[in-house]
Rosetta silent file (secondary structure, phi, psi, omega in degrees, C-alpha in Angstrom):
SEQUENCE: XXXXXXXXXXXXXXXXXXXXXXXXXXXXXXXXXXXXXXXXXXXXXXXXXXXXXXXXXXXXXXXXXXXXXXXXXXXXXXXXXXXXXXXXXXXXXXXXXXXXXXXXXXXXXXXXXXXXXXXXXXXXXXXXXXXXXXXXXXXXXXXXXXXXXXXXXXXXXXXXXXXXXXXXXXXXXXXXXXXXXXXXXXXXXXXXXXX
SCORE:     score description
SCORE:     0.000 S_00000001
   1 L     0.000  -43.295 -179.676   53.940  135.352  151.493 S_00000001
   2 H   -65.983  -39.140  178.025   52.962  132.334  149.389 S_00000001
   3 H   -63.904  -40.837  179.528   49.439  132.394  150.825 S_00000001
   4 H   -64.779  -44.645  178.512   49.134  136.083  150.013 S_00000001
   5 H   -63.096  -39.033  177.461   50.374  135.564  146.443 S_00000001
   6 H   -63.768  -39.341  178.783   47.951  132.666  146.072 S_00000001
   7 H   -67.123  -39.582  177.799   45.044  134.828  147.243 S_00000001
   8 H   -66.669  -40.547  176.692   45.972  137.580  144.777 S_00000001
   9 H   -63.092  -39.411  177.296   46.244  135.027  141.968 S_00000001
  10 H   -62.751  -42.221  178.739   42.862  133.647  142.957 S_00000001
  11 H   -61.948  -45.041 -178.573   41.376  137.133  142.827 S_00000001
  12 H   -63.440  -47.694  179.834   42.814  137.764  139.354 S_00000001
  13 H   -66.473  -38.336  179.219   41.618  134.428  137.950 S_00000001
  14 H   -65.222  -39.535  177.652   38.248  134.814  139.646 S_00000001
  15 H   -65.011  -38.427  177.437   37.742  138.281  138.161 S_00000001
  16 H   -65.106  -41.851  177.418   38.543  136.929  134.691 S_00000001
  17 H   -65.014  -38.986  178.047   36.046  134.094  135.186 S_00000001
  18 H   -63.823  -42.217  179.080   33.445  136.568  136.435 S_00000001
  19 H   -64.091  -42.477  177.742   33.936  138.787  133.372 S_00000001
  20 H   -65.420  -37.070  177.549   33.592  135.783  131.071 S_00000001
  21 H   -63.314  -41.205  177.526   30.469  134.719  132.985 S_00000001
  22 H   -63.730  -43.490  178.138   28.909  138.162  132.465 S_00000001
  23 H   -60.843  -43.006 -179.738   29.728  138.028  128.756 S_00000001
  24 H   -64.467  -41.934  178.395   28.225  134.567  128.521 S_00000001
  25 H   -61.850  -41.364  177.990   25.092  135.694  130.361 S_00000001
  26 H   -65.277  -39.175  178.083   24.722  138.604  127.917 S_00000001
  27 H   -64.834  -38.055  176.668   25.170  136.248  124.955 S_00000001
  28 H   -65.378  -37.310  178.104   22.461  133.994  126.362 S_00000001
  29 H   -64.714  -40.786  177.675   20.170  137.023  126.685 S_00000001
  30 H   -64.563  -43.151  178.348   20.820  137.930  123.034 S_00000001
  31 H   -62.712  -39.620  179.055   20.129  134.323  121.993 S_00000001
  32 H   -65.990  -40.533  178.051   16.931  134.277  123.994 S_00000001
  33 H   -63.572  -42.690  177.659   15.789  137.518  122.371 S_00000001
  34 H   -63.036  -38.965  177.605   16.515  136.087  118.910 S_00000001
  35 H   -62.239  -45.511 -179.864   14.560  132.950  119.849 S_00000001
  36 H   -62.753  -44.942 -179.494   11.596  135.063  120.966 S_00000001
  37 H   -63.940  -37.888  177.679   11.704  137.152  117.773 S_00000001
  38 H   -64.753  -41.429  176.908   11.824  134.017  115.624 S_00000001
  39 H   -62.263  -42.039  178.330    8.792  132.649  117.439 S_00000001
  40 H   -66.226  -38.377  178.404    6.932  135.924  116.907 S_00000001
  41 H   -65.449  -41.398  176.656    7.896  135.944  113.207 S_00000001
  42 H   -63.300  -40.453  179.678    6.602  132.389  112.805 S_00000001
  43 H   -65.201  -41.164  178.191    3.416  133.345  114.580 S_00000001
  44 H   -66.562  -38.689  179.148    2.955  136.366  112.310 S_00000001
  45 H   -66.339  -38.973 -177.461    3.660  134.228  109.244 S_00000001
  46 H   -81.072  -20.416 -175.423    1.195  131.587  110.349 S_00000001
  47 L   -66.694 -166.658 -178.897   -1.434  134.114  111.460 S_00000001
  48 L    94.772 -154.358 -176.137   -4.154  135.554  109.353 S_00000001
  49 L   -78.606  150.879 -170.799   -7.159  133.680  108.174 S_00000001
  50 H   -61.441  -37.215 -178.361   -7.528  130.021  109.111 S_00000001
  51 H   -66.013  -47.170  179.787   -7.655  128.695  105.514 S_00000001
  52 H   -62.813  -38.777 -179.889   -4.484  130.447  104.517 S_00000001
  53 H   -63.443  -41.756  179.902   -2.872  129.325  107.763 S_00000001
  54 H   -68.940  -35.112  178.095   -3.775  125.686  107.082 S_00000001
  55 H   -64.173  -29.719 -179.848   -2.445  125.906  103.524 S_00000001
  56 L   -87.309    2.676 -177.640    0.901  126.987  104.949 S_00000001
  57 L    86.548   41.597 -172.926    0.967  124.060  107.376 S_00000001
  58 H   -52.251  -45.665 -175.953   -0.600  125.985  110.258 S_00000001
  59 H   -66.564  -40.139  178.465   -0.933  123.164  112.762 S_00000001
  60 H   -67.783  -40.816  178.225    2.683  122.109  112.279 S_00000001
  61 H   -64.336  -35.884  177.392    3.842  125.732  112.417 S_00000001
  62 H   -63.965  -35.923  175.323    1.888  126.227  115.649 S_00000001
  63 H   -64.291  -41.938  177.562    3.815  123.302  117.121 S_00000001
  64 H   -62.905  -41.282  178.761    7.053  124.953  116.019 S_00000001
  65 H   -60.989  -46.487  178.144    5.908  128.240  117.548 S_00000001
  66 H   -60.418  -39.474  178.893    5.137  126.507  120.841 S_00000001
  67 H   -66.473  -42.830  178.435    8.544  124.822  120.746 S_00000001
  68 H   -61.899  -41.610  179.519   10.319  128.121  120.065 S_00000001
  69 H   -66.425  -41.071  178.583    8.500  129.767  122.955 S_00000001
  70 H   -64.674  -41.455  178.339    9.275  126.854  125.286 S_00000001
  71 H   -64.780  -36.998  176.982   12.943  126.925  124.248 S_00000001
  72 H   -63.059  -40.735  177.822   13.023  130.674  124.861 S_00000001
  73 H   -66.183  -39.846  178.038   11.685  130.157  128.385 S_00000001
  74 H   -64.907  -38.828  179.869   14.264  127.437  129.002 S_00000001
  75 H   -68.178  -35.142  176.429   17.014  129.705  127.718 S_00000001
  76 H   -64.891  -40.240  177.367   15.814  132.479  130.030 S_00000001
  77 H   -63.950  -43.484  177.566   16.006  130.053  132.950 S_00000001
  78 H   -61.030  -44.231  179.698   19.523  129.030  131.908 S_00000001
  79 H   -60.502  -44.242 -178.849   20.557  132.689  131.616 S_00000001
  80 H   -67.605  -37.461  178.625   19.249  133.507  135.087 S_00000001
  81 H   -68.811  -39.977  177.226   20.959  130.468  136.631 S_00000001
  82 H   -63.149  -41.923  178.442   24.252  131.298  134.923 S_00000001
  83 H   -62.633  -41.889 -179.243   23.920  134.875  136.177 S_00000001
  84 H   -68.388  -45.399 -175.296   23.197  133.721  139.692 S_00000001
  85 H   -78.581  -54.246 -173.107   25.919  131.099  139.812 S_00000001
  86 H   -78.551  -29.650 -176.937   28.745  132.492  137.703 S_00000001
  87 H   -97.606  -56.682 -174.800   28.266  136.178  138.399 S_00000001
  88 H   -67.320  -49.508 -178.352   26.622  136.602  141.795 S_00000001
  89 H   -65.191  -41.395  179.089   28.307  133.712  143.617 S_00000001
  90 H   -65.796  -33.782  178.258   31.706  134.495  142.139 S_00000001
  91 H   -58.461  -46.107 -179.848   31.301  138.132  143.128 S_00000001
  92 H   -65.367  -41.129 -179.601   30.968  137.103  146.756 S_00000001
  93 H   -66.577  -45.557 -171.731   33.875  134.680  146.523 S_00000001
  94 H   -84.291  -55.979 -171.701   36.217  136.966  144.653 S_00000001
  95 H   -73.914  -51.929 -173.130   35.400  140.522  145.595 S_00000001
  96 H   -68.507  -45.399 -179.125   34.208  140.326  149.175 S_00000001
  97 H   -65.390  -44.863 -178.618   36.741  137.814  150.453 S_00000001
  98 H   -70.893  -29.531  176.169   39.709  139.439  148.765 S_00000001
  99 H   -67.441  -39.358  175.698   38.562  142.896  149.854 S_00000001
 100 H   -62.459  -39.743  177.876   38.467  141.664  153.447 S_00000001
 101 H   -63.322  -41.962  179.081   41.973  140.294  152.969 S_00000001
 102 H   -62.368  -44.569  179.446   43.185  143.647  151.633 S_00000001
 103 H   -62.331  -42.515  179.759   41.672  145.514  154.564 S_00000001
 104 H   -66.443  -36.577  178.125   43.208  143.064  157.002 S_00000001
 105 H   -65.097  -39.199  176.420   46.574  143.370  155.236 S_00000001
 106 H   -63.239  -41.320 -179.250   46.380  147.160  155.592 S_00000001
 107 H   -68.466  -31.719  174.923   45.635  146.822  159.299 S_00000001
 108 H   -65.112  -44.273  178.459   48.627  144.479  159.658 S_00000001
 109 H   -60.876  -42.241  179.583   50.819  147.088  157.942 S_00000001
 110 H   -65.404  -44.906  179.272   49.491  149.828  160.180 S_00000001
 111 H   -64.347  -36.518  178.614   50.004  147.727  163.336 S_00000001
 112 H   -65.313  -43.647  178.871   53.517  146.833  162.178 S_00000001
 113 H   -62.158  -41.587  178.259   54.397  150.502  161.631 S_00000001
 114 H   -64.787  -40.350  179.275   53.085  151.415  165.079 S_00000001
 115 H   -64.531  -45.207 -179.342   55.050  148.538  166.618 S_00000001
 116 H   -65.512  -38.241  177.277   58.265  149.515  164.819 S_00000001
 117 H   -64.476  -41.213  178.909   57.845  153.167  165.827 S_00000001
 118 H   -66.120  -37.186  178.892   57.309  152.105  169.419 S_00000001
 119 H   -66.573  -42.703  177.155   60.366  149.844  169.221 S_00000001
 120 H   -62.536  -39.281  179.152   62.523  152.686  167.862 S_00000001
 121 H   -63.457  -42.264  179.948   61.267  154.906  170.641 S_00000001
 122 H   -65.981  -44.409 -179.522   62.173  152.271  173.238 S_00000001
 123 H   -69.323  -23.165  179.957   65.598  151.658  171.727 S_00000001
 124 L   -83.883   -3.810  179.200   66.191  155.404  171.535 S_00000001
 125 L   -66.638  143.596  177.212   65.753  155.880  175.265 S_00000001
 126 L   -79.828  154.777  179.836   68.806  157.071  177.132 S_00000001
 127 L   -64.148  -27.721 -177.198   70.240  154.964  179.921 S_00000001
 128 L   -94.868   18.661  178.577   69.583  157.727  182.392 S_00000001
 129 L   -68.495  151.719 -179.222   65.849  158.017  181.496 S_00000001
 130 L   -65.886  148.061 -178.117   63.407  158.047  184.345 S_00000001
 131 H   -61.372  -36.341 -179.749   61.949  154.691  185.376 S_00000001
 132 H   -64.350  -42.239  179.621   58.395  155.961  184.847 S_00000001
 133 H   -66.081  -45.277 -179.590   59.175  156.923  181.249 S_00000001
 134 H   -61.861  -44.087  179.096   60.896  153.595  180.546 S_00000001
 135 H   -62.790  -43.414  178.946   57.970  151.643  182.028 S_00000001
 136 H   -62.333  -42.737  179.812   55.457  153.644  179.971 S_00000001
 137 H   -68.752  -38.057  177.512   57.422  153.088  176.745 S_00000001
 138 H   -63.502  -43.856  178.948   57.825  149.367  177.547 S_00000001
 139 H   -63.979  -40.872  177.880   54.068  149.019  178.119 S_00000001
 140 H   -63.849  -41.358  178.031   53.378  150.862  174.899 S_00000001
 141 H   -62.128  -45.413  179.492   55.820  148.580  173.065 S_00000001
 142 H   -64.105  -40.350  178.894   54.171  145.461  174.527 S_00000001
 143 H   -63.686  -46.183  178.923   50.725  146.783  173.646 S_00000001
 144 H   -65.653  -35.508  177.849   51.718  147.538  170.048 S_00000001
 145 H   -64.624  -42.401  178.542   53.391  144.130  169.769 S_00000001
 146 H   -63.392  -42.917  178.908   50.177  142.425  170.944 S_00000001
 147 H   -63.922  -42.469  179.451   48.073  144.397  168.442 S_00000001
 148 H   -63.496  -45.475  179.182   50.525  143.555  165.648 S_00000001
 149 H   -63.547  -41.820  179.069   50.548  139.844  166.533 S_00000001
 150 H   -64.503  -40.616  179.208   46.738  139.735  166.732 S_00000001
 151 H   -65.659  -41.896  177.495   46.405  141.480  163.357 S_00000001
 152 H   -63.902  -42.639 -179.515   48.881  139.060  161.749 S_00000001
 153 H   -62.045  -45.195  179.319   47.102  136.079  163.252 S_00000001
 154 H   -63.304  -40.924  179.329   43.717  137.288  161.967 S_00000001
 155 H   -62.576  -48.559 -179.590   45.183  137.967  158.527 S_00000001
 156 H   -66.945  -32.662  175.822   46.742  134.507  158.229 S_00000001
 157 H   -63.776  -43.953  177.795   43.553  132.955  159.532 S_00000001
 158 H   -66.802  -38.577  176.168   41.567  134.697  156.765 S_00000001
 159 H   -60.229  -46.068  179.739   44.166  133.674  154.165 S_00000001
 160 H   -63.834  -37.828  178.710   43.882  130.054  155.237 S_00000001
 161 H   -64.308  -42.972  179.142   40.083  130.282  155.133 S_00000001
 162 H   -63.520  -42.915 -179.178   40.154  131.669  151.579 S_00000001
 163 H   -67.003  -36.181  179.301   42.541  128.937  150.451 S_00000001
 164 H   -73.930  -33.866 -178.619   40.454  126.184  152.007 S_00000001
 165 H   -76.598  -31.678 -170.244   37.203  127.564  150.578 S_00000001
 166 H   -59.209  -41.303 -176.362   38.481  128.256  147.074 S_00000001
 167 H   -63.258  -49.726 -173.702   38.742  124.660  146.027 S_00000001
 168 H   -79.227  -39.541 -176.755   35.284  123.587  147.051 S_00000001
 169 H   -73.426  -38.028  175.903   33.327  126.756  146.419 S_00000001
 170 H   -65.928  -41.015  177.463   34.726  127.380  142.939 S_00000001
 171 H   -61.881  -41.125  179.236   34.080  123.756  142.097 S_00000001
 172 H   -63.892  -41.308  179.425   30.532  124.101  143.431 S_00000001
 173 H   -63.997  -48.603 -178.294   29.896  127.222  141.321 S_00000001
 174 H   -67.280  -40.654  178.267   31.188  125.659  138.111 S_00000001
 175 H   -63.716  -38.267  176.907   29.397  122.361  138.792 S_00000001
 176 H   -63.366  -40.603  178.180   26.150  124.272  139.387 S_00000001
 177 H   -65.493  -40.589  178.312   26.551  126.078  136.059 S_00000001
 178 H   -66.276  -38.042  177.291   27.195  122.783  134.285 S_00000001
 179 H   -63.711  -39.753  176.930   24.147  121.256  135.960 S_00000001
 180 H   -61.586  -39.685  177.855   22.030  124.167  134.723 S_00000001
 181 H   -66.017  -42.947  179.605   23.285  123.480  131.197 S_00000001
 182 H   -61.458  -42.892  178.097   22.523  119.771  131.466 S_00000001
 183 H   -64.725  -39.733  178.447   18.971  120.533  132.615 S_00000001
 184 H   -60.553  -50.227 -177.308   18.556  123.063  129.798 S_00000001
 185 H   -67.623  -35.317  177.345   19.684  120.628  127.114 S_00000001
 186 H   -65.015  -47.562  179.188   17.631  117.787  128.585 S_00000001
 187 H   -65.212  -39.840  177.670   14.456  119.902  128.689 S_00000001
 188 H   -63.065  -39.278  177.663   15.165  121.289  125.209 S_00000001
 189 H   -62.400  -42.042  179.571   15.584  117.750  123.922 S_00000001
 190 H   -64.925  -38.898  178.900   12.212  116.788  125.416 S_00000001
 191 H   -64.853  -46.765 -178.358   10.541  119.830  123.819 S_00000001
 192 H   -70.810  -30.902  177.223   11.998  119.105  120.399 S_00000001
 193 H   -67.377  -27.934  178.167   11.264  115.403  120.674 S_00000001
 194 L   -67.479  -14.363  177.653    7.621  116.317  121.204 S_00000001
 195 L   -73.620    0.000    0.000    7.505  117.642  117.628 S_00000001
């Protein structure tokens, strides 16, 4: 029961993190678009005839334009990495694993119902029932019990797998996103330092 509650809690928290990751990815896309538009506006401002461009500080503005374009490319790379790590990887961790758990939980419930029905049928037999009927019902009961036990075992095995994976895989996803940010800021620093 505790493992099941933990898996449901993990799904809920993971979905919230995934939604925030999507929002963040969209915000990065908006920022990248604004960066691109600013670079284009600078280029349009600096454009025109060469004399006028030089009077406005053309060579320095061209450096700024190049920096804005480079920063936009870096931001696009950051956005794609955040999308891949925070959205795509979390989707597999959260949705697919928990969906498998739900399906397995349903099959456990179904096997349990079949087992209980078979048990009621066996317990409902009269003492004077024919031996063939009793043997058939006993075999059916044993068969349903085996299916129920196997389904429970598989379910608990999947629960344990999700719990063991959650710690390391969530940490890996978040660490990957942080690494992408560190690379972005390092490269951006190098671009701006070049000015």
